[in-house]
Coordinates of C-alpha atoms in Angstrom, one line a residue:
A10 CA 15.9 -33.0 4.4
R11 CA 15.9 -33.2 8.2
R12 CA 12.1 -32.3 8.3
H13 CA 11.3 -34.8 5.4
R14 CA 9.1 -32.1 3.8
P15 CA 9.5 -29.1 1.5
I16 CA 10.3 -25.7 3.2
T17 CA 9.4 -22.4 1.6
V18 CA 11.3 -19.3 2.4
E19 CA 9.8 -15.9 1.4
Y20 CA 12.0 -12.8 1.2
Q21 CA 10.5 -9.4 1.6
T22 CA 12.2 -6.3 0.0
E23 CA 13.5 -3.9 2.6
R24 CA 11.1 -1.0 2.8
S25 CA 13.0 1.2 5.3
Q26 CA 14.9 3.9 3.4
N27 CA 17.2 6.8 4.2
I28 CA 15.7 10.3 4.1
I29 CA 18.2 13.0 4.9
A30 CA 17.7 16.8 5.0
L31 CA 20.6 19.1 4.3
L32 CA 19.5 22.5 5.7
D33 CA 21.3 25.7 4.7
T34 CA 21.4 28.2 7.5
G35 CA 23.4 30.8 5.6
R36 CA 22.8 34.5 4.8
M37 CA 20.0 34.2 2.2
M38 CA 17.9 31.8 4.3
R39 CA 17.5 34.6 6.8
S40 CA 15.7 36.8 4.3
P41 CA 12.0 37.1 5.1
V42 CA 8.9 36.2 3.2
G43 CA 6.4 38.4 4.8
D44 CA 7.2 38.4 8.5
V45 CA 8.8 34.9 8.6
E46 CA 12.4 34.0 7.6
K47 CA 12.8 31.4 4.9
L48 CA 14.8 29.3 7.3
D49 CA 11.8 29.0 9.6
Y50 CA 9.7 27.8 6.8
A51 CA 12.4 25.3 5.9
V52 CA 12.6 24.1 9.5
N53 CA 8.9 23.5 9.7
A54 CA 9.1 21.5 6.4
V55 CA 12.0 19.4 7.7
L56 CA 10.1 18.6 10.9
L57 CA 6.9 17.6 9.1
L58 CA 9.0 15.4 6.7
A59 CA 10.7 13.7 9.6
F60 CA 7.4 13.0 11.3
V61 CA 5.7 11.6 8.2
A62 CA 8.9 9.6 7.2
A63 CA 9.0 8.1 10.7
Q64 CA 5.4 7.0 10.3
K65 CA 6.3 5.3 7.0
G66 CA 9.1 3.4 8.7
D67 CA 11.9 5.3 7.0
K68 CA 15.1 6.4 8.7
V69 CA 15.6 10.2 8.8
G70 CA 18.7 12.3 9.3
L71 CA 19.8 15.9 9.3
L72 CA 22.8 18.0 8.4
T73 CA 22.8 21.8 9.0
F74 CA 25.4 23.9 7.3
A75 CA 26.5 27.4 6.4
D76 CA 30.2 28.0 5.6
T77 CA 30.9 24.7 7.2
A78 CA 29.1 21.5 8.3
Q79 CA 27.4 22.1 11.6
T80 CA 24.8 19.8 13.2
W81 CA 24.8 16.1 12.0
I82 CA 22.2 13.6 13.0
A83 CA 22.8 10.2 11.4
P84 CA 19.7 8.5 9.9
R85 CA 17.6 6.5 12.3
S86 CA 14.0 5.5 12.7
G87 CA 11.5 5.9 15.5
K88 CA 10.0 8.6 17.6
V89 CA 13.2 9.2 19.5
Q90 CA 14.9 10.3 16.3
F91 CA 12.1 12.8 15.6
Q92 CA 12.5 14.2 19.1
R93 CA 16.2 14.5 18.6
M94 CA 15.7 16.5 15.3
L95 CA 13.1 18.7 17.0
E96 CA 15.5 19.6 19.7
Q97 CA 18.3 20.4 17.3
L98 CA 16.2 22.4 14.9
Y99 CA 14.6 24.4 17.7
A100 CA 18.0 25.8 18.4
V101 CA 19.0 26.6 14.8
N102 CA 19.8 30.2 13.9
G103 CA 20.7 31.8 10.6
Q104 CA 24.2 33.1 10.0
Q105 CA 25.5 36.1 8.1
V106 CA 27.7 34.0 5.9
E107 CA 27.5 32.5 2.4
P108 CA 26.9 28.8 2.3
D109 CA 30.0 26.7 1.3
Y110 CA 28.4 23.9 -0.6
N111 CA 31.7 22.3 -1.5
R112 CA 32.8 21.9 2.2
A113 CA 29.3 20.9 3.4
F114 CA 28.7 18.3 0.7
A115 CA 32.2 16.9 0.9
W116 CA 31.7 16.4 4.7
F117 CA 28.3 14.8 4.1
N118 CA 29.8 12.3 1.6
T119 CA 32.2 11.0 4.3
Q120 CA 29.3 10.4 6.7
E121 CA 26.7 8.7 4.5
T122 CA 27.3 6.1 1.8
R123 CA 24.0 4.3 1.7
R124 CA 21.7 5.5 -1.1
S125 CA 19.3 8.1 0.3
L126 CA 16.8 10.6 -0.7
V127 CA 18.7 13.8 0.1
L128 CA 16.6 17.0 0.3
V129 CA 18.8 20.1 0.1
F130 CA 16.9 23.2 1.5
T131 CA 18.6 26.3 0.3
D132 CA 18.0 29.6 -1.5
L133 CA 19.0 30.6 -5.0
T134 CA 18.2 34.4 -4.9
G135 CA 21.4 36.5 -4.7
S136 CA 23.7 33.5 -4.0
V137 CA 27.2 33.8 -5.2
S138 CA 27.7 30.1 -4.9
G139 CA 25.2 28.9 -7.6
E140 CA 27.9 27.2 -9.8
A141 CA 29.1 25.2 -6.8
L142 CA 25.6 24.2 -5.9
V143 CA 24.9 22.9 -9.4
A144 CA 28.1 21.0 -9.4
Q145 CA 27.6 19.4 -6.0
M146 CA 24.0 18.5 -6.6
T147 CA 25.0 16.8 -9.8
R148 CA 27.8 14.9 -8.1
L149 CA 25.5 13.9 -5.3
R150 CA 23.3 12.1 -7.9
Q151 CA 26.0 9.5 -8.5
R152 CA 25.3 7.9 -5.2
H153 CA 22.0 9.4 -3.9
L154 CA 18.6 10.8 -5.1
P155 CA 19.0 14.5 -4.7
L156 CA 16.0 16.9 -4.4
L157 CA 16.7 20.6 -4.3
V158 CA 14.1 22.5 -2.3
T159 CA 13.8 26.3 -2.6
V160 CA 11.3 28.9 -1.4
A161 CA 9.8 31.1 -4.0
D162 CA 9.4 34.7 -2.9
P163 CA 6.1 36.2 -4.2
T164 CA 7.4 39.7 -3.6
V165 CA 10.1 39.3 -6.2
Q166 CA 7.5 37.9 -8.7
K167 CA 5.2 40.8 -8.0
L168 CA 8.0 43.3 -8.6
A169 CA 8.8 41.6 -11.9
R170 CA 5.3 42.2 -13.1
Q171 CA 4.7 45.7 -11.8
P172 CA 3.9 48.4 -14.3
I173 CA 6.7 50.9 -15.1
S174 CA 5.7 54.4 -14.0
E175 CA 9.1 56.0 -13.1
A176 CA 12.8 55.2 -12.9
S177 CA 12.6 53.5 -9.6
T178 CA 10.0 51.0 -10.7
L179 CA 12.0 50.4 -13.9
Y180 CA 15.0 49.5 -11.8
Q181 CA 13.0 47.3 -9.4
R182 CA 11.4 45.4 -12.2
T183 CA 14.7 44.9 -14.1
V184 CA 16.4 43.6 -11.0
A185 CA 13.5 41.3 -10.1
E186 CA 13.3 39.9 -13.7
Q187 CA 17.1 39.2 -13.6
L188 CA 16.8 37.4 -10.3
L189 CA 13.9 35.2 -11.6
D190 CA 15.8 34.5 -14.9
E191 CA 18.9 33.4 -13.0
R192 CA 16.8 31.2 -10.7
R193 CA 15.0 29.7 -13.6
T194 CA 18.2 28.9 -15.4
T195 CA 19.8 27.3 -12.3
L196 CA 16.7 25.1 -11.8
E197 CA 16.7 24.0 -15.5
R198 CA 20.4 23.1 -15.3
M199 CA 19.7 21.0 -12.2
R200 CA 16.9 19.1 -14.0
H201 CA 19.0 18.7 -17.1
H202 CA 21.5 16.8 -14.9
G203 CA 18.8 14.6 -13.4
V204 CA 18.4 16.5 -10.1
L205 CA 14.9 16.7 -8.8
T206 CA 13.7 20.2 -7.9
L207 CA 10.9 21.7 -5.8
D208 CA 10.4 25.5 -6.0
V209 CA 7.2 26.6 -4.3
P210 CA 5.8 29.6 -2.3
A211 CA 6.7 29.7 1.3
D212 CA 3.2 28.9 2.5
E213 CA 3.1 25.8 0.3
L214 CA 6.6 24.5 1.3
S215 CA 5.7 21.9 3.9
I216 CA 2.8 20.3 2.0
G217 CA 4.9 20.5 -1.2
V218 CA 7.8 18.6 0.4
I219 CA 5.5 15.9 1.8
N220 CA 3.7 15.4 -1.5
R221 CA 7.0 15.0 -3.4
Y222 CA 8.4 12.6 -0.8
L223 CA 5.3 10.4 -1.0
D224 CA 5.3 10.5 -4.8
I225 CA 9.0 9.5 -4.8
K226 CA 8.2 6.5 -2.5
A227 CA 5.2 5.5 -4.5
H228 CA 7.3 5.3 -7.7
G229 CA 10.1 3.4 -6.0
M230 CA 12.7 6.0 -7.0
I231 CA 14.9 5.7 -3.9

């Protein structure tokens, strides 16, 4: 009215979103695929994700955990945040303990309430905490968009397909098949509860994570 002419106000939907990586540094993440530990593959994937997300204008954060929550970097945007994550992840070491998903996720829920894409990098093979992981990922979905990221070990798959020539190969194949069945069952349970999953070979982990992140953004799922 003061200007004596119509005024148009345009509102733009906020595009900056929270992308948070929860990185398991426990015992099974120390297991190697070839000559490289699964943890190292995961670290590389997290760093590439942080770099790409920063280019997209998203806020990125990090929590490392094993039997308790360890390093926490609250989500922020910009190059300084990427450098902060780089410095922290450079110093990450695996630990000879089982991951405590209950403690780690409970702590995370006290730190971050804004809806986020939460990528949980962990391992399913040989874990005694599978039930806790399923429960916590399902609970996480009530507030966030959870994505379970695991590294498939081609050695286990090869052992599960090897021909049986003697007792030792029979034992190896039986154990490998059991591990793969347990892994498949856990992933199916996650999907049944609405949890996204990504299970790829180690050498495809980084590109797999980036492609899934971009797909999620393209479909407006966060």
